[in-house]
Amino acid sequence: MSAEPAHFTTRALHAARVRETASARATPIYLTAGFEFDDFDHAAEHFGTGAGFGYTRTGNPTVRAVERQLAELESGADAVMVASGQAAVSTALLTVSGAGDHIVSSAHIYEGTRGLLLDNLARLGIEATFVDDIADPDAWRAAVRPNTRAFFAESIANARNDVLDIAAVSRVADDAAVPLIVDNTLATPYLVRPLEHGASIVVHSASKFLAGHGSVLGGVLVDSGRFDAARTGHNAPHLVLPGRGGLPSIAARHGGNARIAYARESVAPRFGASPSPLNAFLIGQGAETLGLRVQRQSQNALEVARWLAAQDAVESVDYAGLPSHPDHATAARYLQNGFGSVFTFTLRGGLDAARGFVEGVRLFTHMTHIGDVRSLVLHPATTSHALRTVEERSRLGVHPGTLRLSIGIEEVADLIGDLAQVLLTLDETAPTEAVA
Ligand SMILES: *Cc1c(COP(=O)(O)O)cnc(C)c1O
C-alpha cells in the first residue's frame, strides 16, 4: 500500500490481514476462500506442483489436519474430505471407474448409495451388479466381469446388521485386481479398520459417528496407499497412463498413493463437493472423542437389544452383538470393541405398533440420522425404504413393524425405561397380531 493513509473502507478491508503463524493447540479454523502467495514464483510453483495452499477447494490447512487425523484413525496412508457421505461415496467410485466400467456392490447398502449406482452412475455408463449373499465369496467372484473396476460394501449394513467378512471379500477383489471400497460409517474405526483386513479404500459419512454431535454434514475417503501399478494398472488406465500436457502419470508421481492423489487432484475438486473448513473443524473435534462415544453407545445398544429381545411385543432383533444373529461369529471376529449402536427390531404388532412406538417414545428423537450422541428412531418401511417393493423390503429385513434405532450415550436405564413405557401403551391400545 502507498505511504498515504488509506481511506476508511479500504482500511476496514486490509487492517486485519494476518501473516504470522502461532502454535494453536486446537486446530485453527482457516475459514478462507484462498491463501495469499508469497511472491510471483510461489504462485507458479503452487499451480505447477500442487504444493502448499492456494484455494480452499483444492486444499485448506484445517481440512488437511482433519484428513490426517481420520487417515490415522483408519490406519490409512492418506485421506480426502468432502462435503457429505454421499460425496465420499461418489468421489470414491468416480476415482476408480468411468464410462464402460462395472462395479460389484453388496445389495445391503445405504439407499442413497444404491440410488447413486442405479440412477446416476448408470447414466454415466457405469454399471453395477448387486450381490445379495455377501457372506459367500463365490457370489462376489461370480459377479466379476472383464470391465469390473471395484467392489463396494458396508462393514456393518443397515437394516439386517450384516457384518462383512472383509478379508474374504478383499481376497476376491484382489484376485480380480480391483480395490474393495468399504463404507465404514456404522462400524467406525473404533470397532473395525477395514484397511487392516485388506480393503483398499474406506469411506464414511462423517455426519454420523465421526462428528457425533449431529450438527454438520461431511464425508471422507481414506486410502490404504497400496495401489500396485504393475499388478492392477490395467484396471486403472487413468492412473498409469501419462497425464494431459505430457505430465508423468499419477502412479509415476504418487506410487502407492495414486488413487487418493487422483481423488484429491482431480475428482474431488472438479466435481466440487468441497467441505467447509468450519465443518471439517467440527468433525475433527467430534472424532477426538469417537472411541469413548462408540464404546458407550455399543454397551448401551447391547443392553437395549438384549432387553428388547426378551419382550413379548418384539418379534425379532437384528443386532450382530446378539448370539442369535446369523453374523454374530463374523462380528465377534472383526468388531473388537463392541458391536455398534445402530440396529433394527421388529414389533409383532406391525405398522400400527410401529406408529405407536415412534409417537410414544420420549427420549428417542424421531429423525433420519444415525450416530448421534442422542438416541434416535426411524421407521424404514415408510421412509428410507419406501421406494422398495414389499418383497425387496422383506428380503432386506424391513417389515411393517421394523424400527431402526441409533443408540446414544444416555444412561441405559433411562433408555430402557422409555422403551418399557411405550411397549406398555402398545399392549393396551393395539392387541398383538401377526405381521402380514
Ligand atoms: C448417511 C450415510 C451415507 C450418506 O452420508 P451423508 O453424510 O448423509 O451424505 C452413506 N452411507 C451410510 C452407511 C450412511 O449411513
PDB file of N, CA, C and O in Angstrom, residues 97-156:
ATOM      1  N   SER A  97     -13.628 -45.606 -11.406  1.00  0.00           N
ATOM      2  CA  SER A  97     -14.375 -46.081 -12.577  1.00  0.00           C
ATOM      3  C   SER A  97     -14.830 -44.943 -13.470  1.00  0.00           C
ATOM      4  O   SER A  97     -14.901 -43.783 -13.039  1.00  0.00           O
ATOM      5  N   GLY A  98     -15.152 -45.294 -14.706  1.00  0.00           N
ATOM      6  CA  GLY A  98     -15.671 -44.338 -15.684  1.00  0.00           C
ATOM      7  C   GLY A  98     -16.585 -45.061 -16.652  1.00  0.00           C
ATOM      8  O   GLY A  98     -16.881 -46.263 -16.474  1.00  0.00           O
ATOM      9  N   ALA A  99     -17.028 -44.353 -17.683  1.00  0.00           N
ATOM     10  CA  ALA A  99     -17.969 -44.930 -18.647  1.00  0.00           C
ATOM     11  C   ALA A  99     -17.432 -46.256 -19.186  1.00  0.00           C
ATOM     12  O   ALA A  99     -16.242 -46.368 -19.498  1.00  0.00           O
ATOM     13  N   GLY A 100     -18.320 -47.254 -19.255  1.00  0.00           N
ATOM     14  CA  GLY A 100     -17.921 -48.560 -19.771  1.00  0.00           C
ATOM     15  C   GLY A 100     -17.441 -49.507 -18.682  1.00  0.00           C
ATOM     16  O   GLY A 100     -17.202 -50.681 -18.952  1.00  0.00           O
ATOM     17  N   ASP A 101     -17.306 -48.986 -17.471  1.00  0.00           N
ATOM     18  CA  ASP A 101     -16.825 -49.817 -16.368  1.00  0.00           C
ATOM     19  C   ASP A 101     -17.988 -50.405 -15.569  1.00  0.00           C
ATOM     20  O   ASP A 101     -19.147 -50.028 -15.751  1.00  0.00           O
ATOM     21  N   HIS A 102     -17.621 -51.285 -14.668  1.00  0.00           N
ATOM     22  CA  HIS A 102     -18.613 -52.081 -13.918  1.00  0.00           C
ATOM     23  C   HIS A 102     -18.170 -52.183 -12.462  1.00  0.00           C
ATOM     24  O   HIS A 102     -16.977 -52.312 -12.178  1.00  0.00           O
ATOM     25  N   ILE A 103     -19.149 -52.094 -11.555  1.00  0.00           N
ATOM     26  CA  ILE A 103     -18.874 -52.182 -10.122  1.00  0.00           C
ATOM     27  C   ILE A 103     -19.691 -53.326  -9.540  1.00  0.00           C
ATOM     28  O   ILE A 103     -20.869 -53.482  -9.886  1.00  0.00           O
ATOM     29  N   VAL A 104     -19.076 -54.121  -8.693  1.00  0.00           N
ATOM     30  CA  VAL A 104     -19.796 -55.168  -7.970  1.00  0.00           C
ATOM     31  C   VAL A 104     -20.064 -54.642  -6.567  1.00  0.00           C
ATOM     32  O   VAL A 104     -19.129 -54.290  -5.847  1.00  0.00           O
ATOM     33  N   SER A 105     -21.349 -54.553  -6.225  1.00  0.00           N
ATOM     34  CA  SER A 105     -21.714 -53.974  -4.931  1.00  0.00           C
ATOM     35  C   SER A 105     -22.548 -54.938  -4.104  1.00  0.00           C
ATOM     36  O   SER A 105     -23.351 -55.702  -4.635  1.00  0.00           O
ATOM     37  N   SER A 106     -22.375 -54.872  -2.816  1.00  0.00           N
ATOM     38  CA  SER A 106     -23.300 -55.534  -1.900  1.00  0.00           C
ATOM     39  C   SER A 106     -24.698 -54.996  -2.158  1.00  0.00           C
ATOM     40  O   SER A 106     -24.884 -53.810  -2.462  1.00  0.00           O
ATOM     41  N   ALA A 107     -25.710 -55.863  -2.038  1.00  0.00           N
ATOM     42  CA  ALA A 107     -27.103 -55.407  -2.155  1.00  0.00           C
ATOM     43  C   ALA A 107     -27.554 -54.738  -0.859  1.00  0.00           C
ATOM     44  O   ALA A 107     -28.597 -54.078  -0.836  1.00  0.00           O
ATOM     45  N   HIS A 108     -26.766 -54.926   0.210  1.00  0.00           N
ATOM     46  CA  HIS A 108     -27.177 -54.417   1.517  1.00  0.00           C
ATOM     47  C   HIS A 108     -26.386 -53.155   1.825  1.00  0.00           C
ATOM     48  O   HIS A 108     -25.368 -53.187   2.538  1.00  0.00           O
ATOM     49  N   ILE A 109     -26.822 -52.062   1.206  1.00  0.00           N
ATOM     50  CA  ILE A 109     -26.122 -50.782   1.333  1.00  0.00           C
ATOM     51  C   ILE A 109     -27.144 -49.679   1.564  1.00  0.00           C
ATOM     52  O   ILE A 109     -28.341 -49.857   1.342  1.00  0.00           O
ATOM     53  N   TYR A 110     -26.600 -48.550   1.991  1.00  0.00           N
ATOM     54  CA  TYR A 110     -27.375 -47.324   2.189  1.00  0.00           C
ATOM     55  C   TYR A 110     -28.196 -47.011   0.929  1.00  0.00           C
ATOM     56  O   TYR A 110     -27.688 -47.141  -0.192  1.00  0.00           O
ATOM     57  N   GLU A 111     -29.452 -46.622   1.110  1.00  0.00           N
ATOM     58  CA  GLU A 111     -30.326 -46.400  -0.042  1.00  0.00           C
ATOM     59  C   GLU A 111     -29.799 -45.289  -0.969  1.00  0.00           C
ATOM     60  O   GLU A 111     -29.984 -45.345  -2.182  1.00  0.00           O
ATOM     61  N   GLY A 112     -29.136 -44.300  -0.400  1.00  0.00           N
ATOM     62  CA  GLY A 112     -28.566 -43.224  -1.221  1.00  0.00           C
ATOM     63  C   GLY A 112     -27.473 -43.731  -2.141  1.00  0.00           C
ATOM     64  O   GLY A 112     -27.342 -43.292  -3.292  1.00  0.00           O
ATOM     65  N   THR A 113     -26.678 -44.670  -1.649  1.00  0.00           N
ATOM     66  CA  THR A 113     -25.609 -45.257  -2.465  1.00  0.00           C
ATOM     67  C   THR A 113     -26.216 -46.112  -3.569  1.00  0.00           C
ATOM     68  O   THR A 113     -25.764 -46.099  -4.718  1.00  0.00           O
ATOM     69  N   ARG A 114     -27.256 -46.856  -3.220  1.00  0.00           N
ATOM     70  CA  ARG A 114     -27.919 -47.697  -4.202  1.00  0.00           C
ATOM     71  C   ARG A 114     -28.514 -46.827  -5.320  1.00  0.00           C
ATOM     72  O   ARG A 114     -28.380 -47.133  -6.502  1.00  0.00           O
ATOM     73  N   GLY A 115     -29.141 -45.719  -4.934  1.00  0.00           N
ATOM     74  CA  GLY A 115     -29.696 -44.808  -5.926  1.00  0.00           C
ATOM     75  C   GLY A 115     -28.605 -44.218  -6.812  1.00  0.00           C
ATOM     76  O   GLY A 115     -28.773 -44.092  -8.024  1.00  0.00           O
ATOM     77  N   LEU A 116     -27.479 -43.874  -6.211  1.00  0.00           N
ATOM     78  CA  LEU A 116     -26.342 -43.330  -6.969  1.00  0.00           C
ATOM     79  C   LEU A 116     -25.915 -44.316  -8.051  1.00  0.00           C
ATOM     80  O   LEU A 116     -25.696 -43.933  -9.216  1.00  0.00           O
ATOM     81  N   LEU A 117     -25.801 -45.588  -7.673  1.00  0.00           N
ATOM     82  CA  LEU A 117     -25.377 -46.607  -8.637  1.00  0.00           C
ATOM     83  C   LEU A 117     -26.449 -46.821  -9.700  1.00  0.00           C
ATOM     84  O   LEU A 117     -26.157 -46.854 -10.900  1.00  0.00           O
ATOM     85  N   LEU A 118     -27.712 -46.953  -9.275  1.00  0.00           N
ATOM     86  CA  LEU A 118     -28.785 -47.322 -10.207  1.00  0.00           C
ATOM     87  C   LEU A 118     -29.200 -46.175 -11.121  1.00  0.00           C
ATOM     88  O   LEU A 118     -29.500 -46.390 -12.293  1.00  0.00           O
ATOM     89  N   ASP A 119     -29.262 -44.962 -10.575  1.00  0.00           N
ATOM     90  CA  ASP A 119     -29.794 -43.842 -11.360  1.00  0.00           C
ATOM     91  C   ASP A 119     -28.694 -42.971 -11.961  1.00  0.00           C
ATOM     92  O   ASP A 119     -28.753 -42.605 -13.127  1.00  0.00           O
ATOM     93  N   ASN A 120     -27.722 -42.597 -11.141  1.00  0.00           N
ATOM     94  CA  ASN A 120     -26.790 -41.555 -11.558  1.00  0.00           C
ATOM     95  C   ASN A 120     -25.565 -42.113 -12.270  1.00  0.00           C
ATOM     96  O   ASN A 120     -25.253 -41.706 -13.397  1.00  0.00           O
ATOM     97  N   LEU A 121     -24.869 -43.054 -11.631  1.00  0.00           N
ATOM     98  CA  LEU A 121     -23.683 -43.614 -12.283  1.00  0.00           C
ATOM     99  C   LEU A 121     -24.095 -44.411 -13.518  1.00  0.00           C
ATOM    100  O   LEU A 121     -23.373 -44.434 -14.513  1.00  0.00           O
ATOM    101  N   ALA A 122     -25.272 -45.037 -13.476  1.00  0.00           N
ATOM    102  CA  ALA A 122     -25.760 -45.775 -14.648  1.00  0.00           C
ATOM    103  C   ALA A 122     -25.869 -44.831 -15.852  1.00  0.00           C
ATOM    104  O   ALA A 122     -25.510 -45.188 -16.972  1.00  0.00           O
ATOM    105  N   ARG A 123     -26.335 -43.603 -15.609  1.00  0.00           N
ATOM    106  CA  ARG A 123     -26.456 -42.628 -16.704  1.00  0.00           C
ATOM    107  C   ARG A 123     -25.106 -42.156 -17.220  1.00  0.00           C
ATOM    108  O   ARG A 123     -24.999 -41.617 -18.311  1.00  0.00           O
ATOM    109  N   LEU A 124     -24.055 -42.341 -16.402  1.00  0.00           N
ATOM    110  CA  LEU A 124     -22.709 -42.009 -16.862  1.00  0.00           C
ATOM    111  C   LEU A 124     -22.024 -43.212 -17.499  1.00  0.00           C
ATOM    112  O   LEU A 124     -20.840 -43.181 -17.817  1.00  0.00           O
ATOM    113  N   GLY A 125     -22.774 -44.325 -17.627  1.00  0.00           N
ATOM    114  CA  GLY A 125     -22.210 -45.505 -18.280  1.00  0.00           C
ATOM    115  C   GLY A 125     -21.458 -46.428 -17.353  1.00  0.00           C
ATOM    116  O   GLY A 125     -20.661 -47.260 -17.795  1.00  0.00           O
ATOM    117  N   ILE A 126     -21.670 -46.280 -16.044  1.00  0.00           N
ATOM    118  CA  ILE A 126     -21.044 -47.173 -15.068  1.00  0.00           C
ATOM    119  C   ILE A 126     -22.116 -48.130 -14.565  1.00  0.00           C
ATOM    120  O   ILE A 126     -23.093 -47.707 -13.957  1.00  0.00           O
ATOM    121  N   GLU A 127     -21.929 -49.407 -14.850  1.00  0.00           N
ATOM    122  CA  GLU A 127     -22.933 -50.414 -14.484  1.00  0.00           C
ATOM    123  C   GLU A 127     -22.621 -51.027 -13.138  1.00  0.00           C
ATOM    124  O   GLU A 127     -21.458 -51.065 -12.720  1.00  0.00           O
ATOM    125  N   ALA A 128     -23.649 -51.556 -12.488  1.00  0.00           N
ATOM    126  CA  ALA A 128     -23.447 -52.219 -11.200  1.00  0.00           C
ATOM    127  C   ALA A 128     -24.173 -53.548 -11.161  1.00  0.00           C
ATOM    128  O   ALA A 128     -25.250 -53.695 -11.732  1.00  0.00           O
ATOM    129  N   THR A 129     -23.554 -54.521 -10.497  1.00  0.00           N
ATOM    130  CA  THR A 129     -24.198 -55.792 -10.175  1.00  0.00           C
ATOM    131  C   THR A 129     -24.266 -55.874  -8.661  1.00  0.00           C
ATOM    132  O   THR A 129     -23.283 -55.558  -7.983  1.00  0.00           O
ATOM    133  N   PHE A 130     -25.443 -56.290  -8.144  1.00  0.00           N
ATOM    134  CA  PHE A 130     -25.616 -56.353  -6.687  1.00  0.00           C
ATOM    135  C   PHE A 130     -25.545 -57.795  -6.196  1.00  0.00           C
ATOM    136  O   PHE A 130     -26.221 -58.669  -6.738  1.00  0.00           O
ATOM    137  N   VAL A 131     -24.715 -57.993  -5.188  1.00  0.00           N
ATOM    138  CA  VAL A 131     -24.560 -59.321  -4.587  1.00  0.00           C
ATOM    139  C   VAL A 131     -25.428 -59.376  -3.340  1.00  0.00           C
ATOM    140  O   VAL A 131     -25.275 -58.547  -2.439  1.00  0.00           O
ATOM    141  N   ASP A 132     -26.344 -60.353  -3.304  1.00  0.00           N
ATOM    142  CA  ASP A 132     -27.249 -60.466  -2.153  1.00  0.00           C
ATOM    143  C   ASP A 132     -26.584 -61.235  -1.013  1.00  0.00           C
ATOM    144  O   ASP A 132     -26.543 -60.772   0.123  1.00  0.00           O
ATOM    145  N   ASP A 133     -26.037 -62.409  -1.327  1.00  0.00           N
ATOM    146  CA  ASP A 133     -25.423 -63.223  -0.273  1.00  0.00           C
ATOM    147  C   ASP A 133     -23.971 -62.781  -0.089  1.00  0.00           C
ATOM    148  O   ASP A 133     -23.027 -63.427  -0.565  1.00  0.00           O
ATOM    149  N   ILE A 134     -23.793 -61.681   0.634  1.00  0.00           N
ATOM    150  CA  ILE A 134     -22.457 -61.074   0.717  1.00  0.00           C
ATOM    151  C   ILE A 134     -21.487 -61.893   1.566  1.00  0.00           C
ATOM    152  O   ILE A 134     -20.284 -61.655   1.536  1.00  0.00           O
ATOM    153  N   ALA A 135     -22.004 -62.875   2.307  1.00  0.00           N
ATOM    154  CA  ALA A 135     -21.112 -63.721   3.109  1.00  0.00           C
ATOM    155  C   ALA A 135     -20.438 -64.801   2.257  1.00  0.00           C
ATOM    156  O   ALA A 135     -19.492 -65.441   2.709  1.00  0.00           O
ATOM    157  N   ASP A 136     -20.909 -64.975   1.012  1.00  0.00           N
ATOM    158  CA  ASP A 136     -20.378 -66.037   0.155  1.00  0.00           C
ATOM    159  C   ASP A 136     -19.360 -65.457  -0.841  1.00  0.00           C
ATOM    160  O   ASP A 136     -19.742 -64.790  -1.804  1.00  0.00           O
ATOM    161  N   PRO A 137     -18.063 -65.713  -0.661  1.00  0.00           N
ATOM    162  CA  PRO A 137     -17.047 -65.151  -1.563  1.00  0.00           C
ATOM    163  C   PRO A 137     -17.311 -65.537  -3.021  1.00  0.00           C
ATOM    164  O   PRO A 137     -17.020 -64.748  -3.930  1.00  0.00           O
ATOM    165  N   ASP A 138     -17.882 -66.725  -3.243  1.00  0.00           N
ATOM    166  CA  ASP A 138     -18.138 -67.152  -4.624  1.00  0.00           C
ATOM    167  C   ASP A 138     -19.207 -66.305  -5.303  1.00  0.00           C
ATOM    168  O   ASP A 138     -19.201 -66.151  -6.524  1.00  0.00           O
ATOM    169  N   ALA A 139     -20.134 -65.768  -4.499  1.00  0.00           N
ATOM    170  CA  ALA A 139     -21.159 -64.882  -5.082  1.00  0.00           C
ATOM    171  C   ALA A 139     -20.487 -63.615  -5.613  1.00  0.00           C
ATOM    172  O   ALA A 139     -20.868 -63.090  -6.664  1.00  0.00           O
ATOM    173  N   TRP A 140     -19.482 -63.119  -4.902  1.00  0.00           N
ATOM    174  CA  TRP A 140     -18.724 -61.950  -5.377  1.00  0.00           C
ATOM    175  C   TRP A 140     -17.934 -62.314  -6.634  1.00  0.00           C
ATOM    176  O   TRP A 140     -17.946 -61.585  -7.624  1.00  0.00           O
ATOM    177  N   ARG A 141     -17.276 -63.470  -6.565  1.00  0.00           N
ATOM    178  CA  ARG A 141     -16.433 -63.903  -7.691  1.00  0.00           C
ATOM    179  C   ARG A 141     -17.268 -64.051  -8.949  1.00  0.00           C
ATOM    180  O   ARG A 141     -16.848 -63.630 -10.037  1.00  0.00           O
ATOM    181  N   ALA A 142     -18.467 -64.605  -8.799  1.00  0.00           N
ATOM    182  CA  ALA A 142     -19.322 -64.861  -9.958  1.00  0.00           C
ATOM    183  C   ALA A 142     -19.796 -63.569 -10.618  1.00  0.00           C
ATOM    184  O   ALA A 142     -20.165 -63.556 -11.791  1.00  0.00           O
ATOM    185  N   ALA A 143     -19.790 -62.467  -9.870  1.00  0.00           N
ATOM    186  CA  ALA A 143     -20.288 -61.195 -10.410  1.00  0.00           C
ATOM    187  C   ALA A 143     -19.216 -60.412 -11.169  1.00  0.00           C
ATOM    188  O   ALA A 143     -19.522 -59.415 -11.833  1.00  0.00           O
ATOM    189  N   VAL A 144     -17.969 -60.872 -11.095  1.00  0.00           N
ATOM    190  CA  VAL A 144     -16.864 -60.134 -11.732  1.00  0.00           C
ATOM    191  C   VAL A 144     -16.933 -60.274 -13.248  1.00  0.00           C
ATOM    192  O   VAL A 144     -17.208 -61.351 -13.776  1.00  0.00           O
ATOM    193  N   ARG A 145     -16.725 -59.141 -13.941  1.00  0.00           N
ATOM    194  CA  ARG A 145     -16.663 -59.135 -15.404  1.00  0.00           C
ATOM    195  C   ARG A 145     -15.298 -58.591 -15.818  1.00  0.00           C
ATOM    196  O   ARG A 145     -14.587 -58.020 -14.997  1.00  0.00           O
ATOM    197  N   PRO A 146     -14.963 -58.709 -17.106  1.00  0.00           N
ATOM    198  CA  PRO A 146     -13.665 -58.163 -17.544  1.00  0.00           C
ATOM    199  C   PRO A 146     -13.553 -56.650 -17.269  1.00  0.00           C
ATOM    200  O   PRO A 146     -12.442 -56.141 -17.065  1.00  0.00           O
ATOM    201  N   ASN A 147     -14.700 -55.940 -17.258  1.00  0.00           N
ATOM    202  CA  ASN A 147     -14.641 -54.479 -17.057  1.00  0.00           C
ATOM    203  C   ASN A 147     -14.948 -54.072 -15.609  1.00  0.00           C
ATOM    204  O   ASN A 147     -15.205 -52.900 -15.335  1.00  0.00           O
ATOM    205  N   THR A 148     -14.921 -55.012 -14.674  1.00  0.00           N
ATOM    206  CA  THR A 148     -15.141 -54.669 -13.264  1.00  0.00           C
ATOM    207  C   THR A 148     -13.960 -53.856 -12.753  1.00  0.00           C
ATOM    208  O   THR A 148     -12.800 -54.202 -12.997  1.00  0.00           O
ATOM    209  N   ARG A 149     -14.281 -52.757 -12.050  1.00  0.00           N
ATOM    210  CA  ARG A 149     -13.212 -51.863 -11.587  1.00  0.00           C
ATOM    211  C   ARG A 149     -13.177 -51.702 -10.074  1.00  0.00           C
ATOM    212  O   ARG A 149     -12.237 -51.130  -9.527  1.00  0.00           O
ATOM    213  N   ALA A 150     -14.223 -52.189  -9.373  1.00  0.00           N
ATOM    214  CA  ALA A 150     -14.218 -52.064  -7.913  1.00  0.00           C
ATOM    215  C   ALA A 150     -15.286 -52.951  -7.300  1.00  0.00           C
ATOM    216  O   ALA A 150     -16.283 -53.286  -7.949  1.00  0.00           O
ATOM    217  N   PHE A 151     -15.066 -53.315  -6.019  1.00  0.00           N
ATOM    218  CA  PHE A 151     -16.083 -53.926  -5.173  1.00  0.00           C
ATOM    219  C   PHE A 151     -16.506 -52.865  -4.170  1.00  0.00           C
ATOM    220  O   PHE A 151     -15.669 -52.065  -3.732  1.00  0.00           O
ATOM    221  N   PHE A 152     -17.785 -52.895  -3.785  1.00  0.00           N
ATOM    222  CA  PHE A 152     -18.278 -51.935  -2.797  1.00  0.00           C
ATOM    223  C   PHE A 152     -19.161 -52.652  -1.780  1.00  0.00           C
ATOM    224  O   PHE A 152     -20.022 -53.449  -2.147  1.00  0.00           O
ATOM    225  N   ALA A 153     -18.938 -52.378  -0.501  1.00  0.00           N
ATOM    226  CA  ALA A 153     -19.767 -52.982   0.554  1.00  0.00           C
ATOM    227  C   ALA A 153     -19.692 -52.127   1.811  1.00  0.00           C
ATOM    228  O   ALA A 153     -18.848 -51.227   1.914  1.00  0.00           O
ATOM    229  N   GLU A 154     -20.569 -52.426   2.750  1.00  0.00           N
ATOM    230  CA  GLU A 154     -20.538 -51.747   4.049  1.00  0.00           C
ATOM    231  C   GLU A 154     -20.065 -52.735   5.112  1.00  0.00           C
ATOM    232  O   GLU A 154     -20.454 -53.907   5.087  1.00  0.00           O
ATOM    233  N   SER A 155     -19.260 -52.256   6.053  1.00  0.00           N
ATOM    234  CA  SER A 155     -18.710 -53.148   7.083  1.00  0.00           C
ATOM    235  C   SER A 155     -19.832 -53.673   7.976  1.00  0.00           C
ATOM    236  O   SER A 155     -19.881 -54.861   8.294  1.00  0.00           O
ATOM    237  N   ILE A 156     -20.727 -52.790   8.406  1.00  0.00           N
ATOM    238  CA  ILE A 156     -21.975 -53.201   9.061  1.00  0.00           C
ATOM    239  C   ILE A 156     -23.083 -52.552   8.249  1.00  0.00           C
ATOM    240  O   ILE A 156     -23.055 -51.345   8.020  1.00  0.00           O
TER     241      ILE A 156
END
